[in-house]
Amino acid sequence: MQIQQNISLKAYNTFGIDVSASRFVTVTTHEELIDVLKGNDLPLLILGGGSNLLLTKNFEGLVIKNNFSGIEKVAEDADNITLKVGAGENWHNFVLHCIENNYCGIENLSLIPGNVGASPMQNIGAYGVEVKDVIVSVEAIRISDYTVCNFDNSACNFGYRSSVFKTSEKGKYFISAVTFKLSKTPTINTKYGVINSELEKMGVSNPTIKDVSNAVINIRQSKLPDPKKIGNSGSFFKNPVISSQDKDNILAKFSDAPNYVQENGTFKMAAGWLIEQCGWKGKVVDCYGVHDKQALVLVNFGGAKGNDIYQLSEDIIKSVKAKFDITLEREVNII
Ligand code: FAD
Ligand code: EPU
């Protein structure tokens, strides 16, 4: 374990922003982490795969890259298996591991970049599934006193792209492992309409979880930019959730606005649609802009500064507010 000085973070964030960190260290065990924390008085940035970050300046502090590894079986019966997974494991590789072993529940979350440790942070979700549906607990080390704490599912207070780790407990914990309960009986979840149409296109009538994963991968590759080719952090904004009355007011003027009723009677509006209606889709400003196939994704074609992209997000928020009276909230963590 070696603390490096003044290193570029370009390879460590999928936006490809070239800023530096004054200190950088990779940790693989609790002991290493505690050693590092004990000797540190600088601001901290805990890093997974760097796929949900916008770095706006050089980081004058210590970046701790989480490389905790391992997939451990903690329980199994005829119906379910419970796995404890190191936070530094790659998320998609874990999904593939589960599919190969016929452990069901996260196949709809295929191809989401990043690591297992960040999955509870914003309760990653896609194609009708959220990771909260399969998380039993989250093991996290309290940074102030190095205590190992266990958050059960309800203590994580999961919501849409939210958890205690992104809100009330932000910055206070280092997530070291996540425990998942997966089903051994395949239950195919195709309630997100486009999965069915993709399966049809693939000529599949009785899908396996592998087929669902492949369908999700095809859909994602058709609209989301590959961060290896074009810098991005996925959806830059959350889909706004508004009251039924506000939704009706919008539909009175814009009858085709996509909207989805939530369990509590509120409505989720499609931020990508709102942004597209304001004329931003495919917009290129110098070397950055708005993705041409998905207006919710801001992109860096190479060489953009984090602040350029932040300013673009401000301009988008202003125009959506002016046209629809809705204030978009950023999903990406601004550092
Ligand atoms: P990072 O970006 O490294 O970190 C994110 C935040 O979590 C930071 O604040 C960081 O400090 C903190 N953090 C990371 N690890 C730890 C830890 N071990 N302990 C404490 N804090 C930690 N997200 C979705 O929900 N659904 C999608 O469909 C989706 N699609 C995407 C598509 C693309 C092309 C891209 C680039 C991103 C997408 N995302 C999506 C966003 C992103 O992949 C997820 O949020 C992912 O979970 C981030 O993981 P990461 O390891 O890269 O986290
Ligand atoms: N839409 C437009 N124009 C656009 C983009 C979308 O009109 O430019 C419309 C679509 O036609 C559709 C609706 O918006 O009617 C929803 O679009 P899509 O299915 O692409 O999903 P999304 O709401 O834009 C969300 C998540 C994604 C997740 C997908 C699939 C958020 C913020 N984003 O996107 O998550 O992969 O659903 O479930 O909730 C991420 O969080 O980084 C992310 C990529």
Tab-separated table of C-alpha atoms and ligand atoms in Angstrom:
chain	number	residue	atom	x	y	z
A	1	MET	CA	0.000	0.000	0.000
A	2	GLN	CA	1.633	3.187	-1.178
A	3	ILE	CA	0.336	6.742	-0.994
A	4	GLN	CA	1.022	8.446	-4.306
A	5	GLN	CA	1.298	12.213	-4.683
A	6	ASN	CA	-0.072	14.597	-7.319
A	7	ILE	CA	-1.581	12.077	-9.661
A	8	SER	CA	-3.998	12.654	-12.514
A	9	LEU	CA	-7.545	11.366	-11.921
A	10	LYS	CA	-8.342	11.266	-15.657
A	11	ALA	CA	-8.275	7.461	-15.812
A	12	TYR	CA	-10.341	7.204	-12.624
A	13	ASN	CA	-13.509	9.005	-13.741
A	14	THR	CA	-15.717	8.015	-16.675
A	15	PHE	CA	-16.252	11.672	-17.634
A	16	GLY	CA	-12.512	11.670	-18.381
A	17	ILE	CA	-11.916	14.969	-16.585
A	18	ASP	CA	-8.226	15.671	-16.126
A	19	VAL	CA	-7.735	17.006	-12.609
A	20	SER	CA	-5.196	15.895	-10.037
A	21	ALA	CA	-5.358	14.562	-6.494
A	22	SER	CA	-2.712	15.630	-4.020
A	23	ARG	CA	-2.703	12.106	-2.453
A	24	PHE	CA	-4.023	8.795	-3.806
A	25	VAL	CA	-4.060	5.348	-2.267
A	26	THR	CA	-5.646	1.987	-3.069
A	27	VAL	CA	-6.871	-0.138	-0.153
A	28	THR	CA	-7.838	-3.805	-0.171
A	29	THR	CA	-8.401	-4.669	3.510
A	30	HIS	CA	-9.919	-3.187	6.669
A	31	GLU	CA	-6.435	-3.009	8.236
A	32	GLU	CA	-5.014	-1.038	5.301
A	33	LEU	CA	-7.958	1.330	5.384
A	34	ILE	CA	-7.629	1.975	9.105
A	35	ASP	CA	-3.859	2.571	8.742
A	36	VAL	CA	-4.557	5.123	6.027
A	37	LEU	CA	-7.323	6.851	7.984
A	38	LYS	CA	-5.203	7.049	11.146
A	39	GLY	CA	-2.403	8.823	9.319
A	40	ASN	CA	-4.637	11.264	7.451
A	41	ASP	CA	-5.927	14.737	8.217
A	42	LEU	CA	-6.775	15.785	4.654
A	43	PRO	CA	-10.251	15.887	3.068
A	44	LEU	CA	-11.261	12.454	1.737
A	45	LEU	CA	-12.746	11.235	-1.510
A	46	ILE	CA	-13.731	7.574	-1.620
A	47	LEU	CA	-13.622	6.272	-5.150
A	48	GLY	CA	-15.171	3.245	-6.800
A	49	GLY	CA	-15.297	3.132	-10.586
A	50	GLY	CA	-15.667	6.924	-10.871
A	51	SER	CA	-18.824	6.593	-12.988
A	52	ASN	CA	-21.099	8.894	-11.010
A	53	LEU	CA	-18.818	11.864	-10.435
A	54	LEU	CA	-18.114	15.239	-11.971
A	55	LEU	CA	-14.696	16.510	-10.861
A	56	THR	CA	-14.725	20.300	-11.082
A	57	LYS	CA	-11.304	21.073	-9.616
A	58	ASN	CA	-8.041	19.517	-8.454
A	59	PHE	CA	-8.748	17.484	-5.348
A	60	GLU	CA	-6.636	18.857	-2.493
A	61	GLY	CA	-6.947	15.802	-0.305
A	62	LEU	CA	-6.647	12.035	-0.161
A	63	VAL	CA	-8.435	9.839	-2.685
A	64	ILE	CA	-9.011	6.320	-1.350
A	65	LYS	CA	-9.700	3.849	-4.127
A	66	ASN	CA	-11.728	0.962	-2.776
A	67	ASN	CA	-10.446	-2.397	-4.017
A	68	PHE	CA	-12.049	-4.674	-1.397
A	69	SER	CA	-12.703	-7.942	-3.246
A	70	GLY	CA	-14.420	-11.308	-2.879
A	71	ILE	CA	-17.822	-12.961	-3.230
A	72	GLU	CA	-18.681	-15.037	-0.188
A	73	LYS	CA	-21.739	-17.276	0.289
A	74	VAL	CA	-23.264	-16.530	3.693
A	75	ALA	CA	-26.480	-18.551	3.469
A	76	GLU	CA	-28.362	-20.799	1.092
A	77	ASP	CA	-31.599	-22.747	1.116
A	78	ALA	CA	-33.778	-24.325	-1.573
A	79	ASP	CA	-35.113	-20.936	-2.741
A	80	ASN	CA	-32.473	-18.299	-2.123
A	81	ILE	CA	-28.776	-17.602	-1.826
A	82	THR	CA	-27.206	-14.814	0.226
A	83	LEU	CA	-23.874	-13.402	-0.948
A	84	LYS	CA	-21.561	-10.920	0.745
A	85	VAL	CA	-19.609	-9.031	-1.894
A	86	GLY	CA	-16.521	-6.855	-1.530
A	87	ALA	CA	-17.182	-3.209	-2.338
A	88	GLY	CA	-14.407	-3.076	-4.921
A	89	GLU	CA	-15.867	-5.839	-7.096
A	90	ASN	CA	-16.990	-4.609	-10.514
A	91	TRP	CA	-20.804	-4.410	-10.588
A	92	HIS	CA	-21.368	-5.874	-14.057
A	93	ASN	CA	-18.949	-8.768	-13.400
A	94	PHE	CA	-20.970	-9.558	-10.280
A	95	VAL	CA	-24.186	-9.506	-12.339
A	96	LEU	CA	-22.604	-11.913	-14.846
A	97	HIS	CA	-21.424	-14.179	-12.000
A	98	CYS	CA	-25.013	-14.359	-10.714
A	99	ILE	CA	-26.446	-15.060	-14.164
A	100	GLU	CA	-23.927	-17.876	-14.759
A	101	ASN	CA	-24.979	-19.474	-11.465
A	102	ASN	CA	-28.695	-18.852	-12.078
A	103	TYR	CA	-29.013	-16.487	-9.104
A	104	CYS	CA	-31.854	-14.182	-10.113
A	105	GLY	CA	-32.792	-10.611	-9.293
A	106	ILE	CA	-30.146	-8.295	-10.748
A	107	GLU	CA	-30.108	-9.276	-14.437
A	108	ASN	CA	-32.096	-6.096	-15.274
A	109	LEU	CA	-29.197	-4.114	-13.771
A	110	SER	CA	-26.715	-5.424	-16.362
A	111	LEU	CA	-23.988	-3.167	-17.732
A	112	ILE	CA	-24.278	-0.423	-15.104
A	113	PRO	CA	-20.712	0.839	-14.723
A	114	GLY	CA	-18.966	1.103	-11.359
A	115	ASN	CA	-18.424	-1.050	-8.337
A	116	VAL	CA	-20.570	-3.009	-5.896
A	117	GLY	CA	-19.712	-0.614	-3.049
A	118	ALA	CA	-21.376	2.338	-4.768
A	119	SER	CA	-24.533	0.397	-5.667
A	120	PRO	CA	-26.343	1.252	-2.389
A	121	MET	CA	-25.100	4.884	-2.477
A	122	GLN	CA	-27.771	5.985	-4.913
A	123	ASN	CA	-29.741	2.715	-4.968
A	124	ILE	CA	-28.838	2.011	-8.584
A	125	GLY	CA	-31.785	1.207	-10.777
A	126	ALA	CA	-32.685	0.324	-14.334
A	127	TYR	CA	-35.379	-1.410	-16.353
A	128	GLY	CA	-37.865	-1.916	-13.528
A	129	VAL	CA	-35.450	-3.034	-10.779
A	130	GLU	CA	-33.651	-1.176	-8.006
A	131	VAL	CA	-30.786	-2.700	-6.052
A	132	LYS	CA	-32.693	-2.100	-2.802
A	133	ASP	CA	-34.940	-5.004	-3.865
A	134	VAL	CA	-32.086	-7.466	-3.227
A	135	ILE	CA	-29.878	-5.772	-0.611
A	136	VAL	CA	-29.959	-7.405	2.833
A	137	SER	CA	-27.376	-5.145	4.444
A	138	VAL	CA	-24.431	-2.838	3.883
A	139	GLU	CA	-21.184	-3.115	5.862
A	140	ALA	CA	-19.538	0.273	6.307
A	141	ILE	CA	-16.630	1.609	8.315
A	142	ARG	CA	-17.344	4.819	10.207
A	143	ILE	CA	-14.555	7.182	9.191
A	144	SER	CA	-14.533	9.141	12.490
A	145	ASP	CA	-13.712	6.149	14.730
A	146	TYR	CA	-13.086	3.167	12.366
A	147	THR	CA	-16.024	1.182	13.792
A	148	VAL	CA	-17.412	-1.476	11.473
A	149	CYS	CA	-21.174	-0.837	11.219
A	150	ASN	CA	-23.906	-2.888	9.640
A	151	PHE	CA	-26.870	-1.128	8.007
A	152	ASP	CA	-29.800	-3.438	7.371
A	153	ASN	CA	-32.008	-2.661	4.376
A	154	SER	CA	-34.390	-0.376	6.274
A	155	ALA	CA	-31.535	1.560	7.938
A	156	CYS	CA	-30.262	2.458	4.449
A	157	ASN	CA	-33.485	4.432	3.888
A	158	PHE	CA	-33.441	3.708	0.174
A	159	GLY	CA	-35.392	5.900	-2.223
A	160	TYR	CA	-35.238	6.746	-5.906
A	161	ARG	CA	-31.492	7.304	-6.568
A	162	SER	CA	-31.042	7.883	-2.842
A	163	SER	CA	-29.939	6.334	0.469
A	164	VAL	CA	-28.599	7.545	3.818
A	165	PHE	CA	-25.104	7.307	2.295
A	166	LYS	CA	-25.994	10.024	-0.225
A	167	THR	CA	-28.024	12.145	2.230
A	168	SER	CA	-27.891	12.283	6.053
A	169	GLU	CA	-24.719	10.134	6.380
A	170	LYS	CA	-22.953	11.526	3.316
A	171	GLY	CA	-19.167	11.354	3.619
A	172	LYS	CA	-19.251	9.619	7.001
A	173	TYR	CA	-18.789	5.976	5.955
A	174	PHE	CA	-16.543	3.833	3.813
A	175	ILE	CA	-18.709	1.038	2.394
A	176	SER	CA	-16.666	-2.172	2.566
A	177	ALA	CA	-19.155	-4.881	1.519
A	178	VAL	CA	-22.761	-5.377	0.445
A	179	THR	CA	-24.886	-8.460	1.192
A	180	PHE	CA	-27.467	-9.503	-1.408
A	181	LYS	CA	-30.264	-12.085	-1.291
A	182	LEU	CA	-30.980	-13.573	-4.702
A	183	SER	CA	-33.581	-16.050	-5.825
A	184	LYS	CA	-32.734	-19.477	-7.210
A	185	THR	CA	-36.051	-19.560	-9.073
A	186	PRO	CA	-35.993	-17.411	-12.200
A	187	THR	CA	-38.657	-14.696	-12.148
A	188	ILE	CA	-38.504	-12.763	-15.359
A	189	ASN	CA	-39.184	-9.046	-14.918
A	190	THR	CA	-40.125	-7.457	-18.226
A	191	LYS	CA	-42.513	-4.812	-16.920
A	192	TYR	CA	-40.292	-2.111	-18.505
A	193	GLY	CA	-41.931	-2.266	-21.957
A	194	VAL	CA	-38.847	-1.963	-24.127
A	195	ILE	CA	-37.444	-5.236	-22.741
A	196	ASN	CA	-40.315	-7.177	-24.316
A	197	SER	CA	-39.900	-5.478	-27.672
A	198	GLU	CA	-36.137	-6.115	-27.574
A	199	LEU	CA	-36.710	-9.812	-26.702
A	200	GLU	CA	-39.112	-10.043	-29.650
A	201	LYS	CA	-36.474	-8.491	-31.910
A	202	MET	CA	-34.017	-11.099	-30.608
A	203	GLY	CA	-36.537	-13.857	-31.479
A	204	VAL	CA	-36.832	-15.012	-27.852
A	205	SER	CA	-40.244	-16.167	-26.625
A	206	ASN	CA	-39.370	-17.921	-23.330
A	207	PRO	CA	-36.630	-15.724	-21.924
A	208	THR	CA	-34.023	-16.867	-19.411
A	209	ILE	CA	-32.330	-14.369	-17.116
A	210	LYS	CA	-29.405	-14.408	-19.547
A	211	ASP	CA	-31.781	-13.351	-22.346
A	212	VAL	CA	-33.137	-10.509	-20.195
A	213	SER	CA	-29.572	-9.411	-19.457
A	214	ASN	CA	-28.715	-9.478	-23.176
A	215	ALA	CA	-31.862	-7.491	-24.007
A	216	VAL	CA	-30.975	-4.863	-21.399
A	217	ILE	CA	-27.409	-4.709	-22.732
A	218	ASN	CA	-28.687	-4.195	-26.302
A	219	ILE	CA	-31.050	-1.410	-25.228
A	220	ARG	CA	-28.378	0.325	-23.164
A	221	GLN	CA	-25.812	0.125	-25.968
A	222	SER	CA	-28.295	1.652	-28.404
A	223	LYS	CA	-28.762	4.856	-26.416
A	224	LEU	CA	-26.084	5.314	-23.757
A	225	PRO	CA	-22.570	6.364	-24.773
A	226	ASP	CA	-19.740	3.952	-23.923
A	227	PRO	CA	-17.547	5.857	-21.442
A	228	LYS	CA	-14.457	4.235	-23.002
A	229	LYS	CA	-15.267	6.197	-26.168
A	230	ILE	CA	-17.174	9.291	-24.959
A	231	GLY	CA	-16.826	10.637	-21.432
A	232	ASN	CA	-20.062	10.634	-19.412
A	233	SER	CA	-21.599	9.672	-16.068
A	234	GLY	CA	-24.907	8.219	-17.242
A	235	SER	CA	-28.021	10.250	-16.424
A	236	PHE	CA	-26.787	13.632	-15.232
A	237	PHE	CA	-30.150	14.527	-13.669
A	238	LYS	CA	-32.820	12.580	-11.810
A	239	ASN	CA	-36.273	12.233	-13.286
A	240	PRO	CA	-38.339	14.810	-11.365
A	241	VAL	CA	-41.139	13.516	-9.170
A	242	ILE	CA	-44.137	15.881	-8.993
A	243	SER	CA	-47.671	15.965	-7.617
A	244	SER	CA	-50.656	14.738	-9.582
A	245	GLN	CA	-51.907	18.358	-9.872
A	246	ASP	CA	-48.564	19.604	-11.274
A	247	LYS	CA	-48.522	16.694	-13.721
A	248	ASP	CA	-52.042	17.616	-14.913
A	249	ASN	CA	-50.967	21.229	-15.404
A	250	ILE	CA	-48.083	20.108	-17.597
A	251	LEU	CA	-50.223	17.661	-19.571
A	252	ALA	CA	-52.780	20.430	-20.221
A	253	LYS	CA	-50.067	22.236	-22.212
A	254	PHE	CA	-47.895	19.305	-23.340
A	255	SER	CA	-50.204	16.315	-23.744
A	256	ASP	CA	-47.440	13.917	-24.851
A	257	ALA	CA	-45.154	14.438	-21.813
A	258	PRO	CA	-44.133	10.919	-20.639
A	259	ASN	CA	-45.103	10.340	-17.003
A	260	TYR	CA	-45.183	7.365	-14.662
A	261	VAL	CA	-47.402	7.054	-11.594
A	262	GLN	CA	-45.542	6.148	-8.360
A	263	GLU	CA	-46.795	3.998	-5.500
A	264	ASN	CA	-47.628	7.083	-3.404
A	265	GLY	CA	-49.670	8.747	-6.160
A	266	THR	CA	-46.955	11.184	-7.283
A	267	PHE	CA	-45.716	11.181	-10.881
A	268	LYS	CA	-42.232	10.746	-12.290
A	269	MET	CA	-41.673	12.843	-15.395
A	270	ALA	CA	-39.044	11.930	-18.012
A	271	ALA	CA	-36.239	14.463	-17.604
A	272	GLY	CA	-34.785	13.374	-20.956
A	273	TRP	CA	-38.012	14.437	-22.656
A	274	LEU	CA	-38.153	17.779	-20.799
A	275	ILE	CA	-34.535	18.538	-21.783
A	276	GLU	CA	-35.148	17.495	-25.387
A	277	GLN	CA	-38.208	19.810	-25.577
A	278	CYS	CA	-35.934	22.691	-24.572
A	279	GLY	CA	-33.788	22.003	-27.637
A	280	TRP	CA	-30.726	20.575	-25.913
A	281	LYS	CA	-30.600	17.070	-27.358
A	282	GLY	CA	-27.457	16.597	-29.463
A	283	LYS	CA	-26.203	20.111	-28.652
A	284	VAL	CA	-22.411	20.420	-28.942
A	285	VAL	CA	-20.538	23.216	-27.169
A	286	ASP	CA	-16.812	23.061	-28.014
A	287	CYS	CA	-15.723	19.606	-26.843
A	288	TYR	CA	-18.720	18.761	-24.662
A	289	GLY	CA	-22.478	18.687	-24.884
A	290	VAL	CA	-25.709	16.712	-24.622
A	291	HIS	CA	-25.804	13.166	-25.993
A	292	ASP	CA	-27.667	12.917	-29.308
A	293	LYS	CA	-29.512	9.690	-28.385
A	294	GLN	CA	-30.383	10.455	-24.730
A	295	ALA	CA	-30.768	14.057	-23.579
A	296	LEU	CA	-30.319	13.096	-19.918
A	297	VAL	CA	-26.664	12.295	-20.548
A	298	LEU	CA	-24.040	15.054	-20.718
A	299	VAL	CA	-20.888	14.142	-22.592
A	300	ASN	CA	-17.221	15.088	-22.806
A	301	PHE	CA	-15.819	14.494	-26.297
A	302	GLY	CA	-12.339	15.069	-24.881
A	303	GLY	CA	-10.665	17.930	-23.073
A	304	ALA	CA	-13.680	19.465	-21.308
A	305	LYS	CA	-13.265	20.927	-17.843
A	306	GLY	CA	-15.593	19.795	-15.074
A	307	ASN	CA	-16.789	23.380	-14.674
A	308	ASP	CA	-17.750	23.582	-18.372
A	309	ILE	CA	-20.044	20.606	-17.896
A	310	TYR	CA	-21.345	21.964	-14.599
A	311	GLN	CA	-22.197	25.284	-16.304
A	312	LEU	CA	-23.977	23.416	-19.100
A	313	SER	CA	-26.043	21.593	-16.452
A	314	GLU	CA	-26.935	24.981	-14.897
A	315	ASP	CA	-28.110	26.273	-18.284
A	316	ILE	CA	-30.233	23.149	-18.809
A	317	ILE	CA	-31.789	23.485	-15.338
A	318	LYS	CA	-32.666	27.137	-16.086
A	319	SER	CA	-34.322	26.401	-19.403
A	320	VAL	CA	-36.364	23.454	-18.056
A	321	LYS	CA	-37.483	25.655	-15.178
A	322	ALA	CA	-38.498	28.444	-17.576
A	323	LYS	CA	-40.488	26.159	-19.904
A	324	PHE	CA	-42.051	23.672	-17.464
A	325	ASP	CA	-41.627	25.243	-14.013
A	326	ILE	CA	-39.806	22.080	-12.898
A	327	THR	CA	-36.431	22.237	-11.141
A	328	LEU	CA	-34.192	19.370	-12.198
A	329	GLU	CA	-31.945	17.853	-9.554
A	330	ARG	CA	-28.504	16.496	-10.425
A	331	GLU	CA	-27.948	12.777	-9.953
A	332	VAL	CA	-24.187	12.955	-10.466
A	333	ASN	CA	-21.994	13.783	-7.427
A	334	ILE	CA	-20.265	17.123	-7.945
A	335	ILE	CA	-16.780	17.159	-6.401
B	1	FAD	P1	-18.147	6.389	-7.986
B	1	FAD	O1	-18.483	7.247	-9.135
B	1	FAD	O2	-16.723	6.015	-7.793
B	1	FAD	O3	-18.698	7.057	-6.669
B	1	FAD	C1	-19.998	7.584	-6.614
B	1	FAD	C2	-20.225	8.194	-5.225
B	1	FAD	O4	-20.194	7.176	-4.239
B	1	FAD	C3	-19.122	9.192	-4.819
B	1	FAD	O5	-19.727	10.175	-4.016
B	1	FAD	C4	-18.161	8.340	-4.000
B	1	FAD	O6	-17.442	9.097	-3.053
B	1	FAD	C5	-19.126	7.383	-3.303
B	1	FAD	N1	-18.560	6.048	-3.077
B	1	FAD	C6	-18.133	5.175	-4.016
B	1	FAD	N2	-17.733	4.024	-3.432
B	1	FAD	C7	-17.899	4.204	-2.093
B	1	FAD	C8	-17.652	3.384	-0.949
B	1	FAD	N3	-17.143	2.150	-1.065
B	1	FAD	N4	-17.942	3.883	0.273
B	1	FAD	C9	-18.452	5.118	0.415
B	1	FAD	N5	-18.698	5.942	-0.623
B	1	FAD	C10	-18.432	5.487	-1.871
B	1	FAD	N6	-26.759	4.460	-12.400
B	1	FAD	C11	-27.963	3.886	-12.192
B	1	FAD	O7	-28.486	3.890	-11.070
B	1	FAD	N7	-28.643	3.287	-13.211
B	1	FAD	C12	-28.155	3.227	-14.458
B	1	FAD	O8	-28.788	2.676	-15.358
B	1	FAD	C13	-26.881	3.821	-14.712
B	1	FAD	N8	-26.352	3.819	-15.965
B	1	FAD	C14	-25.151	4.408	-16.183
B	1	FAD	C15	-24.635	4.384	-17.481
B	1	FAD	C16	-23.414	4.960	-17.751
B	1	FAD	C17	-22.865	4.908	-19.166
B	1	FAD	C18	-22.676	5.570	-16.716
B	1	FAD	C19	-21.325	6.161	-16.986
B	1	FAD	C20	-23.185	5.610	-15.423
B	1	FAD	C21	-24.438	5.044	-15.138
B	1	FAD	N9	-25.001	5.054	-13.861
B	1	FAD	C22	-26.203	4.445	-13.633
B	1	FAD	C23	-24.305	5.755	-12.760
B	1	FAD	C24	-23.220	4.895	-12.058
B	1	FAD	O9	-22.820	3.832	-12.882
B	1	FAD	C25	-23.707	4.322	-10.734
B	1	FAD	O10	-24.102	5.360	-9.868
B	1	FAD	C26	-22.629	3.487	-10.034
B	1	FAD	O11	-23.170	2.837	-8.922
B	1	FAD	C27	-21.443	4.316	-9.574
B	1	FAD	O12	-20.454	3.407	-9.123
B	1	FAD	P2	-18.937	3.831	-9.001
B	1	FAD	O13	-18.222	2.705	-8.319
B	1	FAD	O14	-18.400	4.233	-10.307
B	1	FAD	O15	-19.046	5.066	-8.021
B	2	EPU	N1	-36.874	10.463	-23.557
B	2	EPU	C1	-36.998	11.472	-24.490
B	2	EPU	N2	-35.860	12.079	-24.949
B	2	EPU	C2	-34.625	11.713	-24.522
B	2	EPU	C3	-34.508	10.692	-23.551
B	2	EPU	C4	-35.665	10.078	-23.079
B	2	EPU	O1	-38.090	11.827	-24.912
B	2	EPU	O2	-33.648	12.292	-25.010
B	2	EPU	C5	-38.091	9.780	-23.087
B	2	EPU	C6	-38.176	8.369	-23.677
B	2	EPU	O3	-38.762	8.357	-24.930
B	2	EPU	C7	-39.040	7.665	-22.660
B	2	EPU	C8	-38.638	8.340	-21.358
B	2	EPU	O4	-38.037	9.574	-21.700
B	2	EPU	O5	-40.374	7.922	-22.898
B	2	EPU	C9	-37.709	7.491	-20.495
B	2	EPU	O6	-36.494	7.257	-21.199
B	2	EPU	P1	-35.536	6.022	-20.853
B	2	EPU	O7	-36.304	4.732	-20.897
B	2	EPU	O8	-34.328	6.138	-21.720
B	2	EPU	O9	-35.149	6.215	-19.350
B	2	EPU	P2	-34.706	7.498	-18.511
B	2	EPU	O10	-35.822	7.867	-17.612
B	2	EPU	O11	-34.177	8.550	-19.402
B	2	EPU	C10	-33.836	6.113	-16.507
B	2	EPU	C11	-32.654	6.125	-15.592
B	2	EPU	C12	-31.500	5.382	-16.221
B	2	EPU	C13	-31.921	3.945	-16.493
B	2	EPU	C14	-33.130	3.963	-17.426
B	2	EPU	C15	-33.697	2.589	-17.650
B	2	EPU	C16	-32.797	8.073	-14.181
B	2	EPU	C17	-32.279	9.419	-13.870
B	2	EPU	N3	-32.275	7.474	-15.254
B	2	EPU	O12	-33.508	6.870	-17.656
B	2	EPU	O13	-30.418	5.369	-15.287
B	2	EPU	O14	-30.877	3.207	-17.074
B	2	EPU	O15	-34.178	4.767	-16.840
B	2	EPU	O16	-34.357	2.173	-16.495
B	2	EPU	O17	-33.649	7.563	-13.452
B	2	EPU	C18	-28.512	6.577	-14.558
B	2	EPU	O18	-29.092	6.709	-13.471
B	2	EPU	O19	-27.353	7.012	-14.752
B	2	EPU	C19	-29.198	5.909	-15.653
B	2	EPU	C20	-28.676	5.779	-16.876
